[in-house]
Steps between C-alpha positions, in 0.01 A plus 500: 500500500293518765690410841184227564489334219752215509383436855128472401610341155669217701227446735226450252708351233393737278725700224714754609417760264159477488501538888712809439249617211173447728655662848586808227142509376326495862752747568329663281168476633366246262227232636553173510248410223572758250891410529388088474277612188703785307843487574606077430788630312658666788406239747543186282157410546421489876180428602310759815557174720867525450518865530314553786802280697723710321355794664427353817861361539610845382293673789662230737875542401417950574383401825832306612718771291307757749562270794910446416501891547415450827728225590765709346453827664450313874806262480696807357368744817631216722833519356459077398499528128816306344518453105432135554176555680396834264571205173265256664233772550582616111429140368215387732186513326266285716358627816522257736897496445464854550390491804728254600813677436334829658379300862864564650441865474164587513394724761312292788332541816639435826559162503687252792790497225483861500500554870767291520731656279453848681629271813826463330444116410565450138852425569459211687200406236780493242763354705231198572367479131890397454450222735876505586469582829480198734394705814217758429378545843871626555462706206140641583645586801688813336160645395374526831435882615193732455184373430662152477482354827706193449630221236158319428387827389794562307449166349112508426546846375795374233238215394279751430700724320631121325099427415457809276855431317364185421180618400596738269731296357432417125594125492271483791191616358601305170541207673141504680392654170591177327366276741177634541394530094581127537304347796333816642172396591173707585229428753190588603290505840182591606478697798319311772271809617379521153476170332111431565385830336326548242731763332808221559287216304631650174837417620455160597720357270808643672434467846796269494657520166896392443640498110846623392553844410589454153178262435257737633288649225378907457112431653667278773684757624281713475262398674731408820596865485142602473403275803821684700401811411126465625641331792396166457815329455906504537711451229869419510814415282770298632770292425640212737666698750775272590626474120485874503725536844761221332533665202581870666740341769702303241489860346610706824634246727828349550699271707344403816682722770299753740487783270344237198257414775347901552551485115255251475254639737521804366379370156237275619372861675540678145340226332180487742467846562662683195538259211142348507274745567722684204475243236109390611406819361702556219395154389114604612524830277665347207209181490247792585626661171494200281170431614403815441628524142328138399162620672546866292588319152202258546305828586600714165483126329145478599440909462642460168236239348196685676596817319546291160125344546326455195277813454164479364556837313297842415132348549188622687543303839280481755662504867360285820621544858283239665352446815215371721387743732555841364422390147738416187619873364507518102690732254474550135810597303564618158792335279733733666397427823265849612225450743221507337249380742489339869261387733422224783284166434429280795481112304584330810406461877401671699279743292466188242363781198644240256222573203538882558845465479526308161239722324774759620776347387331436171406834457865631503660244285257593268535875538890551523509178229720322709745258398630344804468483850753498794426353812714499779641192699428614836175438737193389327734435159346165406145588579537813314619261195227293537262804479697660214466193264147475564430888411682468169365141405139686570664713241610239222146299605301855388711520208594835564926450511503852291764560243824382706341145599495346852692696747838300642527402879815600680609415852733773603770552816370737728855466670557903557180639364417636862840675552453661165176594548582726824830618358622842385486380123111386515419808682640730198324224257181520663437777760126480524493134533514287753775185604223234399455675121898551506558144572245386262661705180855374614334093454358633141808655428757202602308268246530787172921568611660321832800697429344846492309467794720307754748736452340739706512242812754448721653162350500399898142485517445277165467184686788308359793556748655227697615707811501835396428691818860280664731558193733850476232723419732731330628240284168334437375856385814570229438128367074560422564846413749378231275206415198704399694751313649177279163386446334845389794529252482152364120520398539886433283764594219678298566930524177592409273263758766414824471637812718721722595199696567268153710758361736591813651116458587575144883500417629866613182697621421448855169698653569845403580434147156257467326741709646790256407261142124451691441912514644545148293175363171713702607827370631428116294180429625142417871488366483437155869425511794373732698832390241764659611338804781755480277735595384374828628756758846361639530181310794556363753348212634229762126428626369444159770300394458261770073503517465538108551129360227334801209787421227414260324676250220313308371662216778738452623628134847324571415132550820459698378723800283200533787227526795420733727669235668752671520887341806475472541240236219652289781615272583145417114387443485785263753339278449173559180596340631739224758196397185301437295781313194499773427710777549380830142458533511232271820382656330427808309159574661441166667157547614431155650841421647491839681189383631628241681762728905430520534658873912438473463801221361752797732451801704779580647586818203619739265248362628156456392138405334405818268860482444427112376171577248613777399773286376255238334283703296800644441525143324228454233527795555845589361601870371148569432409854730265631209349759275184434125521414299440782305223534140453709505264807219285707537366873363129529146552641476258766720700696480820670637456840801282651226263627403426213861386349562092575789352455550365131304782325642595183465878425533789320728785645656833436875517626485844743866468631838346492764441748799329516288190675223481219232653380132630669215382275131659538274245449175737584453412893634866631837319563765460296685118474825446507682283243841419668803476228539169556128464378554712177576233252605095484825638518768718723458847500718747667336847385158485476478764173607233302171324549257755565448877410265759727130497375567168297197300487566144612367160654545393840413226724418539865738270746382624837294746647553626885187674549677636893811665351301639118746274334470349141751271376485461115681321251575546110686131502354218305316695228286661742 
């Protein structure tokens, strides 16, 4: 068994075995999602949210395992290791108690304790620490000679060598530890020179800000550090300072004689200039961490449902970057999302060519026989609407709607569209175009697959962070990266139409391989089966195994290259369907005969109950796309700007983002709303998700507007 996984068994409270199993199979080099979908036997049915902590507490426990090496191999150079001390290094498996029994010997820079020990004065340290002896100016007296000039020195330099004993001391940090997750408290203030500018306004709210540590929420404490950092304001953690001094003198101290007195002294000094600077940023880094992984999980959380959005699916779409002054730019796209055609119309002021521009516009949905049209949500988005629904109801007024009917009206995120459009990927996509046409295809595209395009944005420039540039970056990074490769494997991914990018998040491939399937896919034609992947330079038996089961292939002889089944279950399907005298075309979609299927009769040792049962169900709706259909959405026309918001309006919205505090609502005014979570629903809510979901089309209600600061206070309460 592996030497982690009783550890990370009990602190997940998860089963032993299947901890064991799962650390094997990542071992291994299997992904997260292929070992959540394929392998249940072995794990006992984890889900990816449960193995990803089993892999990230795995990562955690190597790192301390690395760091007890060094422990080991400095206290052993020193010639300090004793049994007892190399069996409490054996057994500690949390970091912080690491560190605590490795303080005493660490290696340190010259400090007063250290100067004072090369003056000879850790025996009369020890001999006060005792507090036995009744006269230690007599005492002191002994260590006078060299650089020590006489007995105060002596003295001040045992305290000082006393002040580090006590604050390395175990029970002493323990003690403060204890006190301060209690009634530490954290506190904010603005500094003076900068309060009345602008770029300190954001701050306000903490320009004198007390709440206990414990209490303070992820965006709170943030933001404090965020005001620090741009020097705006000074944050501190404390606990009562005079409970912290009693509790380390009834620790250190005792009697009441002359040596209990320097005692004492000395441990008020370790406490003030040891102790709390110590603790203060241990406690500092480990509410900076929390923070940090609330803000990242509502991050992937809101990543997550982006990449899920409903897609509109392989139509002709018609792309619109708007704008005023240089002119809305338009694409045309094929069902599988090709540039067909681009150019710039100028509807709006200042040029005002509004008739030119719809005889344009109906010119190419005409031509190109488009189905639906994309608009992004940035500058110009509601005018551009406006123009859009008067082109095509000029279209259904003439009668002419064509064979597919009256083209659907999309408002579309332009969140990222400008970093993809002058990134490496666009550039190989579209090297004689320019950023505008880029950016224009990228709107078209997000309405036909959200998935398959965002993926080739950095997740940090979506638009639906709460804090992303203050969080660990490195950490933020391993949490989207994982969150967009479980979302490309839960809706699958087609191998004949996805991109380079698409294809590099699928289970086991990374960009060589999908670069490598791209140049065979140019070279050979489309795949006209998962097997021929085989012979894609490099992808080899372990590769395929782990890519095989999330690749699609619609249209393919085998009907199960189109479904989640994986290839290597295909042996089972076969007789599942030779037991019922059909072919496993027939089989599938099949929901009677695939009731009639006993799937006790076909477990055997690599494929189980839990892997029969999924099988069948893929049966029954083979490939389908777990994602909702998308729906078409209208802004309230009386608004278009914050002015025009009063208090009391009732409106339709689009939910853009969600924190921890609420959701932001765009109502159409060019600024988005914010629904606090206390204003989510008649009753308490404590995570927003289980009210609202990103994109969700709701009703709000406007309860203040502060035209200074932008701000838009919402509410869903009350049946708004």
């Amino acid at each position: 068994m592996n030497t982690f996984a009783k550890i990370i068994a009990a602190r997940l409270n998860l089963p032993e075995q299947g901890v064991d199993n799962t650390l094997a199979l990542l071992e291994l080099g299997c992904t997260i999602p292929f070992i959540a979908r394929y392998r249940k036997e072995r794990t006992g049915a984890l889900n990816e949210v449960q193995i990803a902590a089993i892999s990230e507490q795995n990562e955690r426990l190597k790192e301390i395992s690395k760091r007890k090496e060094t422990v080991v191999k400095t206290i052993t150079e020193q010639g300090k290791m004793t049994p007892e001390l190399e069996r409490r290094i054996a057994d500690c498996w949390d970091g912080t108690e690491l560190e605590d029994i490795y303080l005493p010997f660490r290696p340190k820079r010259r400090t007063r304790a250290q100067i004072a020990r090369e003056q000879g004065l850790e025996p009369l340290a020890t001999l006060l620490y005792l507090q036995r002896e009744q006269h230690p100016e007599q005492a002191a007296r002994r260590f006078v000679g060299g650089d020590v000039v006489d007995a105060d020195m002596a003295l001040r330099g045992a305290q000082d060598i006393i002040a580090e004993m006590v604050s390395e001391d175990e029970r002493s940090r323990n003690t403060l530890r204890s006190l301060f997750r209690r009634e530490a408290m954290i506190s904010s203030k603005v500094v003076k020179a900068k309060k009345d500018t602008d770029e300190a306004q954001k701050f306000s709210d903490y320009f004198d800000w007390q709440e206990p540590l414990r209490r303070c929420t992820s965006h709170r404490l943030l933001a404090m550090r965020r005001g620090e950092e741009e020097g705006v304001l000074r944050v501190s953690i404390g606990a009562d300072d005079e409970e912290c001094i009693h509790r380390l003198r009834r620790l250190h101290v005792r009697g009441g004689g002359g040596s209990s007195r320097l005692v004492g002294e000395a441990v008020d000094d370790s406490y003030k200039r040891l102790l709390r600077p110590a603790i203060e940023n241990e406690f500092a880094a480990a509410s900076k961490e929390r923070a940090d992984d609330e803000a990242i999980q509502v991050f992937a959380e809101n990543l997550r449902q982006l990449l899920l959005s409903a897609p509109l699916g392989q139509k002709r779409v018609m792309g619109i970057d708007p704008g005023f002054r240089t002119g809305c730019k338009v694409v045309c796209l094929d069902a599988q999302g090709n540039l067909l055609h681009h150019e710039a119309i100028f509807p709006h002021p200042p040029v005002n060519h509004y008739m030119q521009a719809k005889m344009h516009v109906l010119g190419m949905l005409r031509k190109y026989r488009i189905e639906a049209i994309a608009i992004g949500n940035g500058t110009a988005s509601r005018e551009t609407n406006s123009f859009v629904q008067d082109t095509v109801g000029e279209m259904e007024r003439s009668g002419d709607n064509g064979a597919n009917g009256k083209p659907q009206v999309f408002t579309v995120s332009e969140d990222g569209a400008s970093i993809y459009s002058a990134s490496k990927v666009a550039r190989e996509e579209f090297p004689d175009e320019d950023v505008t046409v880029r950016g224009a295809v990228s709107i078209g595209r997000r309405l036909m697959d959200p998935l398959a395009e965002l993926v080739k944005i950095d997740p940090k420039s979506i638009g639906v962070g709460q804090y992303q540039h203050d969080v660990d970056q490195a950490k933020l990074k391993r949490s989207l990266d994982q969150t967009v490769m479980s979302c490309v494997n839960t809706v699958g991914v087609n191998l004949n139409t996805a991109s380079q990018h698409l294809l590099m998040y699928v289970s086991g491939l990374g960009p060589a391989l999908a670069k490598n399937i791209v140049d065979y896919r140019r070279e050979h034609g489309a795949f006209t089966s998962r097997a021929q992947l085989k012979k894609v330079p490099r992808l080899g038996p372990s590769a395929f195994e782990q890519c095989a089961g999330f690749l699609r292939i619609p249209g393919a002889k085998n009907p199960l290259d189109n479904s989640a089944v994986h290839p290597e279950s295909y042996g089972v399907v076969e007789q599942m369907a030779a037991d019922l005298g059909c072919t496993v075309g027939a089989l599938v979609g099949n929901k009677e005969r695939l009731k009639e299927i006993d799937i006790k009769k076909y477990a055997r040792e690599d494929v189980g109950l839990l892997t029969l049962a999924d099988i069948v169900k893929e049966l029954e709706k083979p490939g389908l796309d777990p994602r909702e259909q998308i729906e078409e959405f209208e802004f309230d026309n009386r608004v278009h700007s914050i002015e025009d918001l009063c208090e009391g309006m009732v409106l339709p919205g689009i939910v853009t983002n969600i924190t921890n505090f609420g959701a932001f609502v765009d109502v159409g005014v060019h600024q988005d709303g914010l629904v606090h979570v206390s204003q989510l629903a008649d009753r308490y809510v404590s995570d927003p998700n289980q009210v609202v979901k990103l994109h969700q089309h709701v009703r709000v209600m406007v309860k203040e507007v502060d035209l200074r600061r932008k701000r838009i206070s919402l509410t869903m309460r009350g049946g708004s």
